[in-house]
Coordinates of C-alpha atoms in Angstrom, one line a residue:
L583 CA 83.7 89.1 105.2
E584 CA 81.1 86.8 103.8
E585 CA 79.0 89.6 102.4
N586 CA 82.0 90.5 100.2
G587 CA 82.7 86.9 99.2
M588 CA 85.7 86.5 101.6
P589 CA 85.3 83.7 104.0
R590 CA 87.6 83.8 107.1
H591 CA 89.3 80.6 105.8
D592 CA 90.3 82.4 102.6
L593 CA 91.6 85.5 104.5
K594 CA 93.7 83.2 106.7
E595 CA 95.2 81.6 103.6
L596 CA 96.0 85.0 102.0
N597 CA 97.9 86.1 105.1
Q598 CA 100.6 83.5 104.6
D599 CA 102.8 86.3 103.3
V600 CA 106.5 85.6 102.8
E601 CA 107.1 89.4 102.7
G602 CA 106.3 89.6 106.3
G603 CA 103.0 91.5 106.1
T604 CA 99.4 90.6 106.2
D605 CA 96.3 91.8 104.3
S606 CA 93.7 93.4 106.7
I607 CA 90.1 92.6 106.1
V608 CA 89.5 95.9 104.3
V609 CA 92.6 95.6 102.1
A610 CA 91.9 91.9 101.2
I611 CA 88.3 92.7 100.2
G612 CA 89.3 95.7 98.1
R613 CA 92.0 93.7 96.3
R614 CA 89.8 90.8 95.6
K615 CA 87.2 93.2 94.1
A616 CA 89.8 94.9 92.0
Q617 CA 91.0 91.4 90.8
Q618 CA 87.5 90.3 89.9
Q619 CA 86.8 93.5 88.0
A620 CA 90.1 93.3 86.2
A621 CA 89.4 89.7 85.1
Q622 CA 86.0 90.8 83.7
I623 CA 87.6 93.7 81.8
L624 CA 90.3 91.4 80.3
E625 CA 87.7 88.9 79.2
A626 CA 85.6 91.6 77.6
A627 CA 88.6 93.1 75.8
K628 CA 89.6 89.7 74.5
A629 CA 86.0 89.1 73.2
E630 CA 86.1 92.5 71.4
G631 CA 89.2 91.6 69.3
D632 CA 91.8 92.2 72.0
R633 CA 90.9 95.9 72.2
P634 CA 93.0 98.3 74.2
I635 CA 92.4 98.8 77.9
T636 CA 91.1 102.3 78.7
D637 CA 92.2 104.8 81.3
E638 CA 88.7 104.6 82.8
E639 CA 89.0 100.8 83.2
V640 CA 92.3 101.1 84.9
L641 CA 91.0 103.8 87.2
G642 CA 88.0 101.7 88.2
C643 CA 90.3 98.9 89.3
L644 CA 92.6 101.3 91.1
Q645 CA 89.7 102.8 93.0
L646 CA 88.7 99.3 94.2
W647 CA 92.3 98.2 95.1
G648 CA 93.0 97.9 98.9
F649 CA 96.1 99.9 99.8
K650 CA 98.2 99.1 102.8
E651 CA 99.5 101.9 104.8
N652 CA 103.1 102.1 103.6
M653 CA 105.4 103.5 106.2
N654 CA 108.6 102.5 104.4
R655 CA 108.7 105.3 101.8
G656 CA 110.2 108.1 104.0
N657 CA 111.9 109.7 101.0
V658 CA 108.6 110.6 99.3
M659 CA 106.3 111.2 102.3
P660 CA 104.8 114.7 102.5
E661 CA 105.8 116.6 105.6
G662 CA 103.8 115.5 108.6
S663 CA 102.7 112.2 107.1
T664 CA 103.5 108.8 108.8
F665 CA 102.5 106.7 105.8
V666 CA 101.5 106.8 102.2
N667 CA 99.1 104.7 100.1
S668 CA 101.7 103.1 97.8
D669 CA 102.0 99.5 96.7
T670 CA 104.3 97.6 94.2
V671 CA 103.3 94.8 91.9
G672 CA 105.8 92.8 90.0
L673 CA 109.3 92.2 91.5
I674 CA 110.7 93.7 94.7
K675 CA 114.1 93.4 96.4
M676 CA 113.8 92.1 99.9
S677 CA 115.0 94.5 102.5
T678 CA 116.2 91.7 104.7
C679 CA 118.4 90.0 102.1
E680 CA 119.7 90.4 98.6
R681 CA 117.0 88.3 97.0
T682 CA 114.7 89.8 94.3
L683 CA 111.3 88.1 94.0
L684 CA 107.8 88.5 92.8
T685 CA 105.5 90.2 95.3
V686 CA 102.8 88.1 96.9
G687 CA 100.2 90.6 95.8
T688 CA 101.2 89.9 92.2
K689 CA 100.7 86.2 92.7
R690 CA 97.4 86.6 94.5
Y691 CA 95.9 89.0 92.0
P692 CA 97.4 88.2 88.6
E693 CA 94.6 89.7 86.5
F694 CA 95.0 93.0 88.3
T695 CA 98.6 93.0 87.2
L696 CA 97.8 91.8 83.7
L697 CA 95.3 94.6 83.3
I698 CA 97.9 97.3 84.1
T699 CA 100.6 95.7 81.9
K700 CA 98.2 95.3 79.0
W701 CA 97.2 99.0 79.4
L702 CA 100.8 100.0 78.9
R703 CA 101.5 97.5 76.2
D704 CA 98.5 98.7 74.1
R705 CA 99.9 102.2 74.0
M706 CA 103.6 101.8 74.3
P707 CA 105.2 104.6 72.2
E708 CA 106.8 103.4 68.9
E709 CA 110.1 104.9 69.8
I710 CA 110.6 102.5 72.8
K711 CA 108.2 99.7 72.2
H712 CA 111.0 97.2 71.5
N713 CA 113.3 98.2 74.3
F714 CA 111.4 99.4 77.3
G715 CA 111.1 96.6 79.8
Y716 CA 110.4 96.8 83.5
T717 CA 110.4 94.7 86.6
S718 CA 107.9 96.6 88.8
I719 CA 104.9 98.9 88.9
N720 CA 104.6 101.3 91.7
I721 CA 100.9 102.2 92.5
N722 CA 100.2 105.5 94.3
K723 CA 97.1 107.0 95.7
N724 CA 96.3 110.6 96.8
Y725 CA 99.7 112.0 98.0
A726 CA 102.1 114.5 96.5
G727 CA 105.5 112.9 96.7
R728 CA 108.1 115.4 98.0
L729 CA 111.4 116.1 96.2
H730 CA 113.5 112.9 96.0
R731 CA 115.6 110.6 93.9
D732 CA 114.5 106.9 93.7
G733 CA 116.6 104.6 95.9
N734 CA 116.2 101.3 94.0
N735 CA 115.7 102.2 90.3
A736 CA 117.8 101.3 87.3
G737 CA 116.7 104.7 85.8
P738 CA 114.4 104.5 82.8
S739 CA 110.8 104.9 84.1
L740 CA 107.4 105.6 82.6
I741 CA 104.7 107.4 84.7
K742 CA 101.1 108.2 84.1
A743 CA 98.4 109.7 86.5
F744 CA 94.7 108.8 86.6
G745 CA 91.6 110.3 88.2
E746 CA 89.6 113.5 88.5
F747 CA 91.9 116.1 90.0
C748 CA 93.4 119.5 89.5
G749 CA 97.2 120.1 89.8
G750 CA 99.4 117.1 90.6
D751 CA 101.9 117.7 87.7
L752 CA 105.3 116.2 88.0
N753 CA 108.3 118.5 88.5
Y754 CA 111.5 116.9 87.1
W755 CA 115.1 118.1 87.0
P756 CA 116.4 116.6 83.8
S757 CA 119.9 118.0 84.2
D758 CA 120.4 116.6 87.8
D759 CA 123.9 115.3 88.2
K760 CA 122.7 113.0 90.9
K761 CA 125.2 114.5 93.3
L762 CA 123.8 117.9 94.2
P763 CA 122.0 117.9 97.6
L764 CA 118.2 118.2 97.1
E765 CA 118.0 121.3 99.2
D766 CA 120.3 123.1 96.8
F767 CA 118.2 122.4 93.7
D768 CA 117.4 125.5 91.5
E769 CA 113.7 125.8 90.7
S770 CA 114.5 127.4 87.4
N771 CA 116.1 124.1 86.2
K772 CA 113.0 122.0 86.5
V773 CA 110.4 121.1 83.9
T774 CA 106.8 120.7 85.0
I775 CA 104.8 118.1 83.0
N776 CA 101.1 117.2 83.0
I777 CA 101.2 113.4 83.5
Q778 CA 97.4 113.3 83.6
N779 CA 97.4 113.8 79.8
N780 CA 100.9 112.6 79.0
L781 CA 102.9 109.4 79.4
L782 CA 106.3 110.5 80.6
L783 CA 109.6 108.7 80.2
F784 CA 112.2 110.0 82.7
D785 CA 115.1 108.9 84.9
G786 CA 113.9 108.1 88.3
N787 CA 117.3 108.6 89.8
R788 CA 117.1 112.4 89.0
G789 CA 115.2 114.7 91.3
H790 CA 111.5 114.8 91.0
C791 CA 108.4 115.7 93.0
V792 CA 104.6 116.2 92.6
N793 CA 102.7 119.4 92.8
S794 CA 99.9 119.8 95.3
F795 CA 96.5 118.8 93.9
Q796 CA 92.8 118.8 94.6
G797 CA 90.6 115.7 93.9
E798 CA 91.3 112.0 93.6
R799 CA 94.7 111.1 92.0
Y800 CA 96.4 107.8 91.3
S801 CA 99.6 107.2 89.5
L802 CA 101.4 104.2 88.0
V803 CA 105.2 104.1 87.7
F804 CA 106.8 101.4 85.5
F805 CA 110.5 100.9 86.4
S806 CA 113.2 98.3 86.9
L807 CA 114.9 97.5 90.2
R808 CA 118.7 97.9 90.3
T809 CA 118.8 94.1 90.7
W810 CA 116.7 93.6 87.5
N811 CA 119.4 91.2 86.1
K812 CA 119.5 89.0 89.3
V813 CA 116.0 87.6 89.3
P814 CA 115.7 83.9 90.0
E815 CA 114.4 82.0 86.9
E816 CA 111.3 80.8 88.7
D817 CA 110.2 84.3 89.6
L818 CA 111.3 85.6 86.2
E819 CA 108.9 83.2 84.4
E820 CA 106.1 83.9 86.8
A821 CA 106.5 87.7 86.3
R822 CA 106.3 87.3 82.6
R823 CA 103.1 85.2 82.9
C824 CA 101.7 88.2 84.7
G825 CA 102.7 90.4 81.8
V826 CA 105.7 92.0 83.4
P827 CA 108.4 92.3 80.6
V828 CA 111.6 92.1 82.6
P829 CA 114.3 93.8 80.4
T830 CA 117.2 92.1 78.8
V831 CA 120.7 93.5 79.0
P832 CA 120.6 94.9 75.4
Q833 CA 117.2 96.5 76.1
M834 CA 118.3 98.1 79.3
T835 CA 121.5 99.4 77.6
V836 CA 119.4 101.1 74.9
M837 CA 117.0 102.7 77.4
Q838 CA 119.7 104.1 79.6
Q839 CA 121.5 105.6 76.6
L840 CA 118.3 107.0 75.3
L841 CA 117.9 109.3 78.3
G842 CA 120.6 112.0 77.8
P843 CA 122.4 113.6 80.7
S844 CA 120.7 116.9 80.6
G845 CA 117.9 119.1 79.2
E846 CA 115.4 117.9 76.6
A847 CA 117.4 114.8 76.0
G848 CA 116.7 113.7 79.6
Y849 CA 113.0 112.9 79.1
R850 CA 110.2 112.2 76.6
A851 CA 106.5 112.9 76.8
W852 CA 103.7 111.4 74.7
P853 CA 100.2 112.8 74.7
Q854 CA 97.5 110.3 75.7
D855 CA 93.9 109.6 75.1
S856 CA 92.0 107.3 77.4
S857 CA 91.5 104.8 74.6
S858 CA 94.6 105.6 72.4
M859 CA 96.8 103.0 70.8
A860 CA 100.6 103.2 70.7
L861 CA 101.9 106.6 69.6
K862 CA 104.6 107.4 67.2
P863 CA 107.5 109.7 68.1
T864 CA 108.0 113.2 66.8
R865 CA 108.0 116.8 67.9
A866 CA 104.6 118.4 68.3
D867 CA 103.2 121.8 69.3
D868 CA 101.7 122.5 72.7
T869 CA 98.2 122.0 71.4
S870 CA 98.7 118.3 71.2
T871 CA 97.8 117.8 74.9
P872 CA 94.2 116.8 75.3
Q873 CA 91.9 119.1 77.2
R874 CA 91.4 118.5 80.9
K875 CA 88.0 117.1 81.8
R876 CA 87.4 119.7 84.5
S877 CA 88.6 123.3 85.1
C878 CA 91.6 123.7 87.3
P879 CA 92.8 126.5 89.5
E880 CA 95.6 127.7 87.2
D881 CA 92.9 128.3 84.5
S882 CA 91.0 130.7 86.7
V883 CA 91.8 134.2 87.7
G884 CA 92.3 134.6 91.5
A885 CA 93.0 131.0 92.2
A886 CA 93.9 130.2 95.8
P887 CA 97.6 130.4 96.5
G888 CA 99.2 126.9 96.6
A889 CA 96.3 125.3 94.8
Y890 CA 98.5 124.8 91.8
N891 CA 102.1 125.4 90.7
T892 CA 102.2 129.1 89.9
N893 CA 105.9 130.0 89.8
E894 CA 107.5 130.9 86.5
T895 CA 109.1 127.7 85.5
K896 CA 109.3 125.5 82.4
A897 CA 105.7 124.1 82.6
F898 CA 102.6 123.1 80.7
S899 CA 100.1 125.8 81.6
A900 CA 96.5 125.6 80.4
A901 CA 96.3 129.4 80.7
K902 CA 99.3 129.9 78.4
N903 CA 99.0 126.8 76.2
P904 CA 95.4 126.3 75.1
R905 CA 94.4 122.7 74.5
R906 CA 92.1 121.1 72.1
E907 CA 90.3 117.8 71.8
I908 CA 92.1 115.3 69.5
P909 CA 89.9 112.7 67.6
F910 CA 90.9 109.1 68.3
A911 CA 91.8 108.6 64.6
D912 CA 94.3 111.4 64.8
L913 CA 95.8 110.2 68.1
A914 CA 96.5 106.8 66.6
G915 CA 99.0 108.5 64.3
A916 CA 100.2 111.1 66.8
K917 CA 103.8 111.8 67.6
V918 CA 105.9 112.1 70.7
V919 CA 106.0 115.5 72.3
I920 CA 109.5 116.7 73.2
V921 CA 108.7 119.2 76.0
D922 CA 110.5 122.4 75.3
D923 CA 112.1 124.6 77.9
E924 CA 109.8 127.4 76.8
D925 CA 106.3 127.9 78.2

């Protein structure tokens, strides 16, 4: 503990957790390291003219973050798993009562939360920058969530993946009526989107899942709880101090109406560069997605079965859609990609 700057007295104080859990030694040390690194990055960014936070800086903090073994996400756990590495910062709805409050982790590690919220704010797409608010950020590490609909989500959600990995694209059913049993879903109705290179706006209440992958993969999901409009004023103010832009009623109305009931209208995707600024919306061709940093199974002949999504669905495929590097100057003026139903 002391070698990592965590005296036992500090750990004891940290474990006064109103959410009913405690930080183990490993988790507490990891989170403190992530918090310290986030604070240094934020200070450096401010000294450099409030520059954008890069993907690499976010990834570095995610790699340090101590994840608890979350056994409460049975709807997303891969078959055979008993827990997933999944945490939430921002607001949560208590399972034991109707109260919505700021997580203890957010209060303990405010710079970690500020880093993530600034990362999104720096590159918020022009089309939604004035209306997309959120209460919570779900942080995931190294698991491919199985097909599910979110259980406590107001709908509009932004997702982005980080790390060095192959595969791991998001499958999404934009025409899901939210009533059809998941086991009856038609594979031909899904779209498959590379969220390593794209920031995706989607409805978390429609069916979605993650393809299998190889490597180290993290994801951030920015969303609002169903009780987003029932947050106590004290927690609301503290959330905003941590950079969490809890939506207003007009903002939520706009975002829910923006996501149409089916097809292309049910999602938006914006190509990303690790240091890009906010992007402007328009339709772009399939070459707008930046090139992967390493080769992936679907790019190779004779790839191992199951190493990547290979069925004939509506998907971004590097083999069919060659990518090119986009200079930063071009990305600053880039437009939103509306992902077509064609390959």
